[in-house]
């Protein structure tokens, strides 16, 4: 029965090529993910059932987010595109996981001086003691699924965790929150095959492309800091090959495989004063990190790095 329903959803997906903008392919290889905790308040035996969650996911994707089932490619104009082919869809990866401990085992409380108490789910403890050491991350590379969903159930517990991972090419933090709400709305109205979202998403990628692709790039202020490394200036890549280069780049490592650096506000201001007082803290930090990565790579491997990823908040 479920298979027939899912096929009905998929049959409504139309063939299309969705052109990506520079801001899209700049995030290629990165993903957005999260764990949402639900509590079965009524003791419903079908609470957060796999069939219901899967049915709702396929419906919201087919009706509003077919790009999730597309595959990345290079268009005739050399730009990146997501090809949605009804005969070759990139299907979601959905599975259930069981933990032999109650969810309450991973809840902890934090008491603040003002008397407030916050309960939180200790993720490090979860990965350490649940038997689940890591969760897969969505990526378009190598035809991996662009939507990964895990329903995590616990022993003798009313709680269910919904883990979702989606590519950053499609979603940012705000958009994935809207997607989750739209998915929930579709799921609540599965009894009505003709149901339409009250506030459907605007998925016109041209709006984003037209804005970001017309922004004039600034000359990187940290270029001068490469001179002592033998590189007089950064290599400017022709726009016609940017998409091919970024789509071929390796995925950004999972957060647990990355190094976390902490800089105090005072140290960041000192860095800005040393690098270039006229620049923002963000650009000064970019200069320092980029140069440091190059120096470490040359010292260790006697060569420039092929790829380097530096992620930090933008000011």
Coordinates of C-alpha atoms in Angstrom, one line a residue:
X1 CA 0.0 0.0 0.0
X2 CA 2.8 2.5 1.0
X3 CA 4.8 1.7 -2.2
X4 CA 1.8 2.5 -4.4
X5 CA 1.2 5.8 -2.6
X6 CA 4.9 6.8 -2.9
X7 CA 4.8 6.0 -6.6
X8 CA 1.8 8.2 -7.0
X9 CA 3.7 11.1 -5.4
X10 CA 6.7 10.5 -7.6
X11 CA 4.6 10.4 -10.8
X12 CA 3.8 14.1 -10.4
X13 CA 7.5 15.1 -10.6
X14 CA 8.3 16.8 -13.9
X15 CA 11.6 16.8 -15.7
X16 CA 13.5 20.0 -15.2
X17 CA 17.0 21.6 -15.1
X18 CA 17.4 23.9 -12.1
X19 CA 20.3 26.3 -12.7
X20 CA 22.5 27.1 -9.7
X21 CA 24.0 30.4 -8.8
X22 CA 27.4 31.2 -7.5
X23 CA 26.2 31.2 -3.9
X24 CA 24.7 27.7 -4.5
X25 CA 27.8 26.0 -5.7
X26 CA 29.9 27.8 -3.2
X27 CA 28.2 25.7 -0.5
X28 CA 28.5 22.5 -2.5
X29 CA 29.8 19.7 -0.3
X30 CA 28.3 21.2 2.9
X31 CA 25.1 20.2 4.5
X32 CA 22.5 21.3 7.1
X33 CA 21.2 18.9 9.6
X34 CA 19.5 18.6 12.9
X35 CA 17.8 16.4 15.5
X36 CA 14.3 17.2 16.5
X37 CA 12.9 15.5 19.6
X38 CA 9.2 14.6 19.7
X39 CA 7.2 13.3 22.7
X40 CA 4.2 10.9 22.4
X41 CA 1.9 12.7 24.8
X42 CA -1.2 10.5 24.2
X43 CA 0.4 7.0 24.0
X44 CA -0.5 6.6 20.3
X45 CA 0.8 3.3 19.0
X46 CA 1.3 4.9 15.6
X47 CA 3.1 8.0 16.8
X48 CA 5.8 9.0 14.3
X49 CA 5.4 5.8 12.3
X50 CA 7.9 5.2 9.6
X51 CA 5.2 4.9 7.0
X52 CA 3.6 8.2 7.9
X53 CA 6.9 10.1 8.0
X54 CA 8.0 8.6 4.7
X55 CA 4.6 9.3 3.0
X56 CA 4.7 12.9 4.1
X57 CA 8.3 13.4 3.0
X58 CA 7.6 12.1 -0.5
X59 CA 4.5 14.3 -0.8
X60 CA 6.2 17.5 0.2
X61 CA 9.2 16.8 -2.0
X62 CA 7.1 15.9 -5.0
X63 CA 4.8 18.8 -4.7
X64 CA 7.2 21.6 -3.6
X65 CA 10.8 20.5 -3.4
X66 CA 11.6 18.2 -6.5
X67 CA 15.1 19.7 -6.5
X68 CA 15.9 17.4 -3.6
X69 CA 15.5 14.4 -5.9
X70 CA 17.7 15.9 -8.6
X71 CA 21.3 15.2 -9.4
X72 CA 24.1 17.8 -9.9
X73 CA 25.5 18.3 -13.4
X74 CA 27.2 21.0 -15.6
X75 CA 24.8 22.7 -18.1
X76 CA 25.6 23.6 -21.7
X77 CA 26.6 27.1 -20.6
X78 CA 29.2 25.7 -18.1
X79 CA 27.1 26.6 -15.1
X80 CA 26.0 24.2 -12.4
X81 CA 22.5 22.7 -12.6
X82 CA 20.4 20.2 -10.7
X83 CA 18.9 17.8 -13.2
X84 CA 15.5 16.4 -12.1
X85 CA 14.9 13.3 -14.2
X86 CA 11.7 11.4 -13.3
X87 CA 13.4 8.2 -14.6
X88 CA 16.6 8.7 -12.5
X89 CA 15.6 10.3 -9.2
X90 CA 18.0 10.6 -6.3
X91 CA 15.8 8.9 -3.7
X92 CA 15.7 9.8 0.0
X93 CA 17.6 7.6 2.4
X94 CA 15.1 6.7 5.3
X95 CA 15.7 4.3 8.1
X96 CA 14.8 3.5 11.7
X97 CA 17.3 3.1 14.5
X98 CA 16.8 1.6 18.0
X99 CA 18.6 2.6 21.1
X100 CA 18.7 0.2 24.1
X101 CA 18.5 3.0 26.6
X102 CA 15.6 5.4 27.4
X103 CA 15.9 8.9 25.9
X104 CA 15.8 10.3 29.4
X105 CA 19.3 8.9 29.9
X106 CA 20.6 11.6 27.5
X107 CA 18.7 14.5 29.0
X108 CA 20.6 16.9 31.3
X109 CA 19.7 20.2 33.0
X110 CA 21.6 23.4 33.2
X111 CA 20.8 25.8 36.1
X112 CA 21.4 29.5 35.5
X113 CA 22.2 32.0 38.2
X114 CA 18.9 33.8 37.6
X115 CA 17.1 30.6 38.6
X116 CA 16.1 29.5 35.1
X117 CA 16.6 25.8 34.3
X118 CA 17.1 24.4 30.8
X119 CA 16.8 20.8 29.8
X120 CA 18.9 19.7 26.9
X121 CA 19.8 16.6 24.9
X122 CA 23.5 15.8 25.4
X123 CA 24.6 14.9 21.9
X124 CA 28.1 13.9 22.8
X125 CA 26.8 11.5 25.4
X126 CA 24.4 10.1 22.9
X127 CA 27.1 9.3 20.3
X128 CA 29.3 7.9 23.1
X129 CA 26.7 5.6 24.8
X130 CA 23.8 4.9 22.5
X131 CA 25.6 2.5 20.2
X132 CA 25.2 5.1 17.4
X133 CA 28.6 6.6 17.0
X134 CA 27.7 8.8 14.0
X135 CA 24.9 9.7 11.6
X136 CA 25.2 10.0 7.8
X137 CA 25.3 13.3 6.2
X138 CA 23.6 14.3 3.0
X139 CA 25.7 15.1 0.0
X140 CA 25.2 15.2 -3.8
X141 CA 28.7 13.9 -4.4
X142 CA 28.9 10.4 -5.8
X143 CA 25.1 10.2 -6.2
X144 CA 24.6 10.0 -2.5
X145 CA 21.1 10.7 -1.3
X146 CA 20.3 14.4 -1.0
X147 CA 17.9 13.7 1.8
X148 CA 18.8 11.5 4.8
X149 CA 16.2 10.8 7.5
X150 CA 16.7 8.7 10.6
X151 CA 13.9 7.9 13.1
X152 CA 15.6 7.1 16.4
X153 CA 13.5 5.2 18.9
X154 CA 14.4 4.5 22.6
X155 CA 13.7 1.8 25.0
X156 CA 10.7 2.4 27.2
X157 CA 10.5 6.0 26.3
X158 CA 7.8 8.3 24.9
X159 CA 10.4 10.3 22.9
X160 CA 11.3 9.9 19.3
X161 CA 14.2 11.7 17.6
X162 CA 13.9 12.7 14.0
X163 CA 17.3 13.3 12.4
X164 CA 17.4 15.1 9.0
X165 CA 20.3 16.0 6.8
X166 CA 20.0 18.0 3.6
X167 CA 22.5 19.7 1.3
X168 CA 23.4 23.3 1.9
X169 CA 23.1 23.8 -1.9
X170 CA 19.3 23.8 -1.4
X171 CA 18.8 24.9 2.2
X172 CA 20.2 27.3 4.8
X173 CA 19.1 27.2 8.4
X174 CA 16.0 29.3 7.9
X175 CA 14.9 27.3 4.8
X176 CA 15.3 23.9 6.5
X177 CA 13.1 25.1 9.3
X178 CA 10.5 26.1 6.8
X179 CA 10.9 22.7 5.1
X180 CA 10.4 20.8 8.3
X181 CA 7.2 22.8 9.0
X182 CA 5.9 22.2 5.5
X183 CA 6.7 18.5 5.8
X184 CA 4.8 18.3 9.1
X185 CA 1.8 20.1 7.5
X186 CA 1.7 17.7 4.6
X187 CA 2.0 14.7 7.0
X188 CA -0.9 16.0 9.1
X189 CA -3.1 16.2 6.0
X190 CA -2.3 12.9 4.3
X191 CA -5.9 11.9 4.4
X192 CA -6.6 14.6 1.8
X193 CA -4.7 13.8 -1.4
X194 CA -5.5 17.3 -2.9
X195 CA -4.2 19.2 0.1
X196 CA -2.1 22.2 -0.6
X197 CA 0.2 24.1 1.8
X198 CA -1.3 27.2 3.3
X199 CA 2.0 29.1 2.8
X200 CA 3.8 27.3 0.0
X201 CA 7.6 27.9 -0.4
X202 CA 8.9 30.2 -3.1
X203 CA 11.4 28.0 -5.0
X204 CA 12.4 30.3 -7.8
X205 CA 16.2 30.0 -7.8
X206 CA 16.4 32.9 -10.3
X207 CA 15.6 35.3 -7.4
X208 CA 18.7 34.2 -5.6
X209 CA 20.8 34.0 -8.7
X210 CA 19.9 37.5 -9.9
X211 CA 20.9 39.0 -6.6
X212 CA 24.1 37.2 -5.7
X213 CA 25.5 36.8 -9.3
X214 CA 25.4 40.6 -9.8
X215 CA 27.3 41.4 -6.6
X216 CA 30.7 42.8 -7.5
X217 CA 33.4 40.7 -5.8
X218 CA 35.9 42.7 -3.7
X219 CA 39.7 42.3 -4.1
X220 CA 40.7 40.1 -1.2
X221 CA 42.6 42.4 1.2
X222 CA 44.8 39.5 2.4
X223 CA 46.4 38.9 -1.0
X224 CA 49.5 40.9 0.1
X225 CA 50.0 38.4 2.9
X226 CA 50.9 35.6 0.4
X227 CA 54.0 37.4 -1.0
X228 CA 56.4 35.7 1.4
X229 CA 55.0 32.3 0.3
X230 CA 56.1 32.9 -3.3
X231 CA 52.6 33.7 -4.5
X232 CA 52.3 37.3 -5.7
X233 CA 48.6 37.2 -6.0
X234 CA 45.7 34.8 -5.9
X235 CA 44.8 32.9 -9.1
X236 CA 41.6 34.1 -10.6
X237 CA 39.6 31.2 -12.0
X238 CA 37.5 31.9 -15.1
X239 CA 33.8 31.9 -14.3
X240 CA 33.2 29.3 -17.0
X241 CA 35.0 26.6 -15.0
X242 CA 34.0 27.6 -11.4
X243 CA 31.0 25.2 -11.3
X244 CA 33.0 22.2 -12.6
X245 CA 35.8 22.8 -10.1
X246 CA 33.5 23.2 -7.1
X247 CA 31.3 20.3 -8.0
X248 CA 34.4 18.1 -8.2
X249 CA 35.7 19.2 -4.8
X250 CA 35.7 16.8 -1.9
X251 CA 32.9 17.1 0.6
X252 CA 33.5 19.3 3.7
X253 CA 34.4 16.9 6.5
X254 CA 31.9 16.2 9.2
X255 CA 32.0 18.6 12.2
X256 CA 33.4 15.8 14.4
X257 CA 36.4 15.6 12.1
X258 CA 37.1 19.3 12.0
X259 CA 39.3 21.4 14.3
X260 CA 37.5 23.9 16.5
X261 CA 39.4 27.1 17.1
X262 CA 38.3 29.7 19.7
X263 CA 39.3 33.3 19.5
X264 CA 38.4 35.9 22.1
X265 CA 37.0 39.2 21.0
X266 CA 40.2 40.9 22.3
X267 CA 42.5 38.6 20.3
X268 CA 40.4 39.1 17.1
X269 CA 40.6 42.9 17.5
X270 CA 44.4 42.6 18.0
X271 CA 44.6 40.5 14.9
X272 CA 42.7 43.1 12.9
X273 CA 45.0 45.8 14.0
X274 CA 48.0 43.8 13.0
X275 CA 46.7 42.7 9.6
X276 CA 44.8 45.8 8.3
X277 CA 43.1 48.3 10.5
X278 CA 40.8 49.3 7.6
X279 CA 39.4 45.8 7.2
X280 CA 36.7 44.0 9.1
X281 CA 37.5 41.4 11.7
X282 CA 36.1 38.7 9.4
X283 CA 38.5 39.5 6.6
X284 CA 41.5 39.8 9.0
X285 CA 40.6 36.3 10.3
X286 CA 40.3 35.0 6.8
X287 CA 43.8 36.3 6.0
X288 CA 45.3 34.7 9.0
X289 CA 43.7 31.3 8.6
X290 CA 44.3 31.1 4.9
X291 CA 48.0 32.0 5.2
X292 CA 48.4 29.6 8.2
X293 CA 46.9 26.7 6.2
X294 CA 49.2 27.3 3.3
X295 CA 52.3 27.6 5.5
X296 CA 51.4 24.3 7.4
X297 CA 50.8 22.5 4.1
X298 CA 54.1 23.7 2.6
X299 CA 56.1 22.9 5.7
X300 CA 54.6 19.4 6.1
X301 CA 54.2 18.2 2.5
X302 CA 56.4 20.7 0.6
X303 CA 53.5 21.7 -1.6
X304 CA 50.5 24.0 -1.7
X305 CA 47.2 22.4 -0.6
X306 CA 44.8 21.3 -3.3
X307 CA 41.8 22.1 -1.3
X308 CA 41.3 24.0 2.0
X309 CA 38.1 24.7 3.9
X310 CA 37.8 27.5 6.5
X311 CA 34.4 28.0 8.0
X312 CA 33.5 30.9 10.4
X313 CA 30.6 33.3 11.0
X314 CA 30.5 36.3 8.7
X315 CA 30.3 39.7 10.3

